[in-house]
mmCIF file of C-alpha atoms in Angstrom:
data_model
loop_
_atom_site.group_PDB
_atom_site.id
_atom_site.type_symbol
_atom_site.label_atom_id
_atom_site.label_comp_id
_atom_site.label_asym_id
_atom_site.label_seq_id
_atom_site.Cartn_x
_atom_site.Cartn_y
_atom_site.Cartn_z
ATOM 1 C CA MET A 28 117.151 73.188 106.932
ATOM 2 C CA SER A 29 120.233 74.668 108.497
ATOM 3 C CA ASN A 30 120.360 78.020 110.221
ATOM 4 C CA ARG A 31 122.400 79.464 107.385
ATOM 5 C CA SER A 32 119.934 78.486 104.670
ATOM 6 C CA ALA A 33 117.020 79.727 106.812
ATOM 7 C CA LEU A 34 118.762 83.077 107.228
ATOM 8 C CA ILE A 35 119.409 83.347 103.487
ATOM 9 C CA LEU A 36 115.778 82.491 102.728
ATOM 10 C CA ALA A 37 114.548 85.068 105.265
ATOM 11 C CA LEU A 38 116.788 87.731 103.733
ATOM 12 C CA LEU A 39 115.517 86.932 100.234
ATOM 13 C CA ILE A 40 111.919 87.230 101.403
ATOM 14 C CA ALA A 41 112.656 90.520 103.187
ATOM 15 C CA VAL A 42 114.373 91.931 100.091
ATOM 16 C CA GLY A 43 111.416 90.871 97.960
ATOM 17 C CA LEU A 44 108.926 92.546 100.293
ATOM 18 C CA ILE A 45 110.975 95.742 100.408
ATOM 19 C CA ALA A 46 111.340 95.774 96.617
ATOM 20 C CA ASP A 47 107.578 95.320 96.255
ATOM 21 C CA GLN A 48 106.950 98.161 98.685
ATOM 22 C CA VAL A 49 109.260 100.476 96.735
ATOM 23 C CA ALA A 50 108.163 99.476 93.224
ATOM 24 C CA ASN A 51 104.460 98.681 93.611
ATOM 25 C CA ASP A 52 103.479 100.307 96.902
ATOM 26 C CA GLY A 53 102.941 96.834 98.391
ATOM 27 C CA GLN A 54 100.186 95.771 95.992
ATOM 28 C CA ALA A 55 101.779 92.447 95.042
ATOM 29 C CA SER A 56 102.232 91.495 98.692
ATOM 30 C CA MET A 57 98.609 92.295 99.460
ATOM 31 C CA PHE A 58 97.471 90.285 96.435
ATOM 32 C CA LEU A 59 99.471 87.260 97.590
ATOM 33 C CA ALA A 60 98.159 87.645 101.153
ATOM 34 C CA ARG A 61 94.543 87.689 99.903
ATOM 35 C CA LYS A 62 95.179 84.608 97.759
ATOM 36 C CA MET A 63 96.739 82.820 100.751
ATOM 37 C CA VAL A 64 93.638 83.570 102.835
ATOM 38 C CA ASP A 65 91.435 82.249 100.016
ATOM 39 C CA LEU A 66 93.545 79.082 99.822
ATOM 40 C CA ILE A 67 93.319 78.507 103.586
ATOM 41 C CA ASP A 68 89.555 79.025 103.455
ATOM 42 C CA TYR A 69 89.272 76.588 100.523
ATOM 43 C CA LEU A 70 91.342 73.940 102.307
ATOM 44 C CA ALA A 71 89.361 74.375 105.526
ATOM 45 C CA PHE A 72 86.151 73.827 103.545
ATOM 46 C CA TRP A 73 87.372 70.511 102.134
ATOM 47 C CA ARG A 74 88.729 69.229 105.446
#
């Protein structure tokens, strides 16, 4: 991945997080964070 594509991806993620904060008060981000923690816990169990 080049620096340019990494920068574009980082900007898209930042815009998505800001849009979620404005539109949904950050609820979608918190939902995805909780699901990520559940996934990590599930994978650690099966390791």
